[in-house]
């Protein structure tokens, strides 16, 4: 059975209450429920973590190849600032899919640059909660079609 890790970055625990005009009313629990249903229907194991702490996210990524086949991450604000998270992703050899609820390329200038995108397998941005679903589907596809 393939094993997937979903990481929600900082402030995503506040979804549903936070800038609803940008992120919508969907809560992290609702997103997680949908992800779990998809994982179940696809026969993959899923672990979901949320952290507001850069170092904790670095540690989760670093430990992930021992336990998981792919990672889906919304690095949130760290997308635009964290060389440490980028380096952690570059250091591992399992596929990492970057997701964003909002379309970061249609927002403020500082959000239009992702330090993560060059080291991620790919990115899904702008589809609200659906970005996570597409990201998980991509991760499952990538692990099923992985060479070696
Ligand atoms: C976000 C976009 C980031 O710019 C922002 O800091 C977030 C959420 C998104 O999912 O749209 O916290 O990653």
PDB file of C-alpha atoms and ligand atoms in Angstrom:
ATOM      1  CA  UNK A   1       0.000   0.000   0.000  1.00  0.00           C
ATOM      2  CA  UNK A   2       1.391   3.432  -0.968  1.00  0.00           C
ATOM      3  CA  UNK A   3       1.738   5.934   1.856  1.00  0.00           C
ATOM      4  CA  UNK A   4       1.107   9.658   1.441  1.00  0.00           C
ATOM      5  CA  UNK A   5       1.939  12.567   3.745  1.00  0.00           C
ATOM      6  CA  UNK A   6       0.006  15.844   3.524  1.00  0.00           C
ATOM      7  CA  UNK A   7       1.562  18.834   5.284  1.00  0.00           C
ATOM      8  CA  UNK A   8      -0.403  22.001   5.970  1.00  0.00           C
ATOM      9  CA  UNK A   9       1.871  24.954   6.742  1.00  0.00           C
ATOM     10  CA  UNK A  10       1.406  27.994   8.971  1.00  0.00           C
ATOM     11  CA  UNK A  11      -1.993  29.583   9.620  1.00  0.00           C
ATOM     12  CA  UNK A  12      -3.823  26.891   7.686  1.00  0.00           C
ATOM     13  CA  UNK A  13      -5.322  25.663  10.942  1.00  0.00           C
ATOM     14  CA  UNK A  14      -7.370  28.869  10.790  1.00  0.00           C
ATOM     15  CA  UNK A  15      -9.027  28.075   7.473  1.00  0.00           C
ATOM     16  CA  UNK A  16     -12.712  28.870   7.480  1.00  0.00           C
ATOM     17  CA  UNK A  17     -12.158  31.903   9.729  1.00  0.00           C
ATOM     18  CA  UNK A  18      -9.121  33.385   8.019  1.00  0.00           C
ATOM     19  CA  UNK A  19      -9.537  35.833   5.075  1.00  0.00           C
ATOM     20  CA  UNK A  20     -12.612  34.013   3.812  1.00  0.00           C
ATOM     21  CA  UNK A  21     -12.703  36.271   0.748  1.00  0.00           C
ATOM     22  CA  UNK A  22      -9.368  34.722  -0.319  1.00  0.00           C
ATOM     23  CA  UNK A  23      -9.430  31.208   1.122  1.00  0.00           C
ATOM     24  CA  UNK A  24     -13.151  30.511   1.370  1.00  0.00           C
ATOM     25  CA  UNK A  25     -15.154  29.083   4.233  1.00  0.00           C
ATOM     26  CA  UNK A  26     -13.805  25.564   3.994  1.00  0.00           C
ATOM     27  CA  UNK A  27     -12.102  24.381   7.189  1.00  0.00           C
ATOM     28  CA  UNK A  28      -8.989  22.267   7.488  1.00  0.00           C
ATOM     29  CA  UNK A  29     -11.122  19.458   8.966  1.00  0.00           C
ATOM     30  CA  UNK A  30     -13.351  19.474   5.887  1.00  0.00           C
ATOM     31  CA  UNK A  31     -10.321  19.373   3.584  1.00  0.00           C
ATOM     32  CA  UNK A  32      -8.815  16.531   5.609  1.00  0.00           C
ATOM     33  CA  UNK A  33     -12.091  14.605   5.520  1.00  0.00           C
ATOM     34  CA  UNK A  34     -12.186  14.839   1.706  1.00  0.00           C
ATOM     35  CA  UNK A  35      -8.534  13.783   1.454  1.00  0.00           C
ATOM     36  CA  UNK A  36      -9.127  10.787   3.709  1.00  0.00           C
ATOM     37  CA  UNK A  37     -12.114   9.713   1.604  1.00  0.00           C
ATOM     38  CA  UNK A  38     -10.041   9.908  -1.569  1.00  0.00           C
ATOM     39  CA  UNK A  39      -7.151   8.020   0.012  1.00  0.00           C
ATOM     40  CA  UNK A  40      -9.539   5.302   1.138  1.00  0.00           C
ATOM     41  CA  UNK A  41     -11.148   5.008  -2.281  1.00  0.00           C
ATOM     42  CA  UNK A  42      -7.721   4.778  -3.949  1.00  0.00           C
ATOM     43  CA  UNK A  43      -6.366   2.292  -1.421  1.00  0.00           C
ATOM     44  CA  UNK A  44      -3.537   4.485  -0.127  1.00  0.00           C
ATOM     45  CA  UNK A  45      -2.551   5.222   3.470  1.00  0.00           C
ATOM     46  CA  UNK A  46      -2.645   8.895   4.411  1.00  0.00           C
ATOM     47  CA  UNK A  47      -1.131  10.883   7.250  1.00  0.00           C
ATOM     48  CA  UNK A  48      -1.975  14.584   7.621  1.00  0.00           C
ATOM     49  CA  UNK A  49      -0.002  17.118   9.673  1.00  0.00           C
ATOM     50  CA  UNK A  50      -0.343  20.860  10.252  1.00  0.00           C
ATOM     51  CA  UNK A  51       2.480  22.956  11.623  1.00  0.00           C
ATOM     52  CA  UNK A  52       3.096  26.652  12.122  1.00  0.00           C
ATOM     53  CA  UNK A  53       6.809  25.979  12.653  1.00  0.00           C
ATOM     54  CA  UNK A  54       9.410  26.015   9.918  1.00  0.00           C
ATOM     55  CA  UNK A  55      11.816  23.650  11.706  1.00  0.00           C
ATOM     56  CA  UNK A  56       9.073  21.132  12.387  1.00  0.00           C
ATOM     57  CA  UNK A  57       8.116  21.150   8.708  1.00  0.00           C
ATOM     58  CA  UNK A  58      11.799  20.662   7.770  1.00  0.00           C
ATOM     59  CA  UNK A  59      11.928  17.660  10.122  1.00  0.00           C
ATOM     60  CA  UNK A  60       8.711  16.167   8.740  1.00  0.00           C
ATOM     61  CA  UNK A  61      10.070  16.423   5.205  1.00  0.00           C
ATOM     62  CA  UNK A  62      13.461  15.016   6.180  1.00  0.00           C
ATOM     63  CA  UNK A  63      11.904  12.005   7.888  1.00  0.00           C
ATOM     64  CA  UNK A  64       9.337  11.397   5.137  1.00  0.00           C
ATOM     65  CA  UNK A  65      11.251   9.021   2.793  1.00  0.00           C
ATOM     66  CA  UNK A  66      11.491   6.436   5.595  1.00  0.00           C
ATOM     67  CA  UNK A  67       7.721   6.340   6.014  1.00  0.00           C
ATOM     68  CA  UNK A  68       6.069   7.698   2.882  1.00  0.00           C
ATOM     69  CA  UNK A  69       6.090   7.370  -0.901  1.00  0.00           C
ATOM     70  CA  UNK A  70       5.139  10.988  -1.649  1.00  0.00           C
ATOM     71  CA  UNK A  71       4.437  14.309   0.064  1.00  0.00           C
ATOM     72  CA  UNK A  72       1.768  16.915  -0.671  1.00  0.00           C
ATOM     73  CA  UNK A  73       2.573  20.242   0.948  1.00  0.00           C
ATOM     74  CA  UNK A  74       0.955  23.640   1.246  1.00  0.00           C
ATOM     75  CA  UNK A  75       3.931  25.551   2.652  1.00  0.00           C
ATOM     76  CA  UNK A  76       1.676  28.645   3.051  1.00  0.00           C
ATOM     77  CA  UNK A  77       3.733  31.785   3.806  1.00  0.00           C
ATOM     78  CA  UNK A  78       6.948  29.725   3.903  1.00  0.00           C
ATOM     79  CA  UNK A  79       6.482  29.214   0.164  1.00  0.00           C
ATOM     80  CA  UNK A  80       7.857  32.687  -0.326  1.00  0.00           C
ATOM     81  CA  UNK A  81      10.550  32.784   2.347  1.00  0.00           C
ATOM     82  CA  UNK A  82      11.910  29.390   3.339  1.00  0.00           C
ATOM     83  CA  UNK A  83      15.238  28.286   1.920  1.00  0.00           C
ATOM     84  CA  UNK A  84      15.257  25.656   4.699  1.00  0.00           C
ATOM     85  CA  UNK A  85      12.046  23.996   3.457  1.00  0.00           C
ATOM     86  CA  UNK A  86      13.254  24.207  -0.130  1.00  0.00           C
ATOM     87  CA  UNK A  87      16.552  22.543   0.838  1.00  0.00           C
ATOM     88  CA  UNK A  88      14.700  19.831   2.780  1.00  0.00           C
ATOM     89  CA  UNK A  89      12.622  19.014  -0.314  1.00  0.00           C
ATOM     90  CA  UNK A  90      15.686  19.072  -2.567  1.00  0.00           C
ATOM     91  CA  UNK A  91      17.379  16.612  -0.187  1.00  0.00           C
ATOM     92  CA  UNK A  92      14.770  13.850  -0.479  1.00  0.00           C
ATOM     93  CA  UNK A  93      14.136  11.493  -3.347  1.00  0.00           C
ATOM     94  CA  UNK A  94      10.362  10.987  -3.139  1.00  0.00           C
ATOM     95  CA  UNK A  95       7.975  13.185  -5.142  1.00  0.00           C
ATOM     96  CA  UNK A  96       6.725  16.367  -3.501  1.00  0.00           C
ATOM     97  CA  UNK A  97       3.638  18.182  -4.815  1.00  0.00           C
ATOM     98  CA  UNK A  98       3.155  21.855  -3.852  1.00  0.00           C
ATOM     99  CA  UNK A  99      -0.415  23.071  -3.408  1.00  0.00           C
ATOM    100  CA  UNK A 100      -2.075  26.423  -2.760  1.00  0.00           C
ATOM    101  CA  UNK A 101      -5.721  27.253  -2.241  1.00  0.00           C
ATOM    102  CA  UNK A 102      -5.352  30.671  -3.880  1.00  0.00           C
ATOM    103  CA  UNK A 103      -3.722  31.462  -7.205  1.00  0.00           C
ATOM    104  CA  UNK A 104      -0.454  32.857  -5.884  1.00  0.00           C
ATOM    105  CA  UNK A 105       0.353  34.330  -9.331  1.00  0.00           C
ATOM    106  CA  UNK A 106      -2.728  36.561  -9.208  1.00  0.00           C
ATOM    107  CA  UNK A 107      -1.921  38.037  -5.813  1.00  0.00           C
ATOM    108  CA  UNK A 108       0.604  40.457  -4.274  1.00  0.00           C
ATOM    109  CA  UNK A 109       4.061  40.582  -5.872  1.00  0.00           C
ATOM    110  CA  UNK A 110       5.711  38.920  -2.869  1.00  0.00           C
ATOM    111  CA  UNK A 111       3.441  35.881  -3.237  1.00  0.00           C
ATOM    112  CA  UNK A 112       4.184  35.414  -6.921  1.00  0.00           C
ATOM    113  CA  UNK A 113       7.570  33.862  -6.229  1.00  0.00           C
ATOM    114  CA  UNK A 114       7.688  30.319  -4.856  1.00  0.00           C
ATOM    115  CA  UNK A 115      11.035  29.145  -3.513  1.00  0.00           C
ATOM    116  CA  UNK A 116       9.504  25.669  -3.412  1.00  0.00           C
ATOM    117  CA  UNK A 117       8.322  25.289  -7.025  1.00  0.00           C
ATOM    118  CA  UNK A 118      11.765  24.589  -8.570  1.00  0.00           C
ATOM    119  CA  UNK A 119      12.322  21.598  -6.273  1.00  0.00           C
ATOM    120  CA  UNK A 120       8.729  20.289  -6.247  1.00  0.00           C
ATOM    121  CA  UNK A 121       7.595  17.755  -8.814  1.00  0.00           C
ATOM    122  CA  UNK A 122       4.796  20.159  -9.688  1.00  0.00           C
ATOM    123  CA  UNK A 123       2.419  22.746  -8.317  1.00  0.00           C
ATOM    124  CA  UNK A 124      -1.379  23.144  -8.055  1.00  0.00           C
ATOM    125  CA  UNK A 125      -2.513  26.684  -7.302  1.00  0.00           C
ATOM    126  CA  UNK A 126      -5.834  28.486  -7.297  1.00  0.00           C
ATOM    127  CA  UNK A 127      -8.542  25.840  -6.999  1.00  0.00           C
ATOM    128  CA  UNK A 128      -9.425  26.275  -3.330  1.00  0.00           C
ATOM    129  CA  UNK A 129      -9.862  22.997  -1.456  1.00  0.00           C
ATOM    130  CA  UNK A 130      -9.780  21.217  -4.827  1.00  0.00           C
ATOM    131  CA  UNK A 131      -6.045  22.083  -5.060  1.00  0.00           C
ATOM    132  CA  UNK A 132      -5.392  19.563  -2.284  1.00  0.00           C
ATOM    133  CA  UNK A 133      -7.494  16.915  -4.005  1.00  0.00           C
ATOM    134  CA  UNK A 134      -5.663  17.456  -7.301  1.00  0.00           C
ATOM    135  CA  UNK A 135      -2.351  17.463  -5.429  1.00  0.00           C
ATOM    136  CA  UNK A 136      -3.116  14.153  -3.713  1.00  0.00           C
ATOM    137  CA  UNK A 137      -4.277  12.628  -7.007  1.00  0.00           C
ATOM    138  CA  UNK A 138      -1.018  13.792  -8.614  1.00  0.00           C
ATOM    139  CA  UNK A 139       1.042  12.295  -5.788  1.00  0.00           C
ATOM    140  CA  UNK A 140      -0.793   8.967  -6.101  1.00  0.00           C
ATOM    141  CA  UNK A 141      -0.295   8.990  -9.870  1.00  0.00           C
ATOM    142  CA  UNK A 142       3.401   9.800  -9.520  1.00  0.00           C
ATOM    143  CA  UNK A 143       4.027   6.959  -7.087  1.00  0.00           C
ATOM    144  CA  UNK A 144       2.116   4.514  -9.283  1.00  0.00           C
ATOM    145  CA  UNK A 145       4.137   5.517 -12.350  1.00  0.00           C
ATOM    146  CA  UNK A 146       7.514   5.978 -10.721  1.00  0.00           C
ATOM    147  CA  UNK A 147      10.546   4.576 -12.474  1.00  0.00           C
ATOM    148  CA  UNK A 148      12.788   2.181 -10.498  1.00  0.00           C
TER     149      UNK A 148
HETATM  150  C1  LIG B   1      -1.337  29.938   0.471  1.00  0.00           C
HETATM  151  C2  LIG B   1      -0.798  31.178  -0.235  1.00  0.00           C
HETATM  152  C3  LIG B   1       0.287  31.833   0.582  1.00  0.00           C
HETATM  153  O1  LIG B   1       0.768  33.000  -0.074  1.00  0.00           O
HETATM  154  C4  LIG B   1      -0.232  32.232   1.949  1.00  0.00           C
HETATM  155  O2  LIG B   1       0.811  32.766   2.743  1.00  0.00           O
HETATM  156  C5  LIG B   1      -0.950  31.153   2.645  1.00  0.00           C
HETATM  157  C6  LIG B   1      -1.792  30.234   1.889  1.00  0.00           C
HETATM  158  C7  LIG B   1      -2.541  29.313  -0.265  1.00  0.00           C
HETATM  159  O3  LIG B   1      -2.875  28.175   0.039  1.00  0.00           O
HETATM  160  O4  LIG B   1      -3.166  29.975  -1.118  1.00  0.00           O
HETATM  161  O5  LIG B   1      -0.930  31.066   3.874  1.00  0.00           O
HETATM  162  O6  LIG B   1      -0.308  28.952   0.496  1.00  0.00           O
END
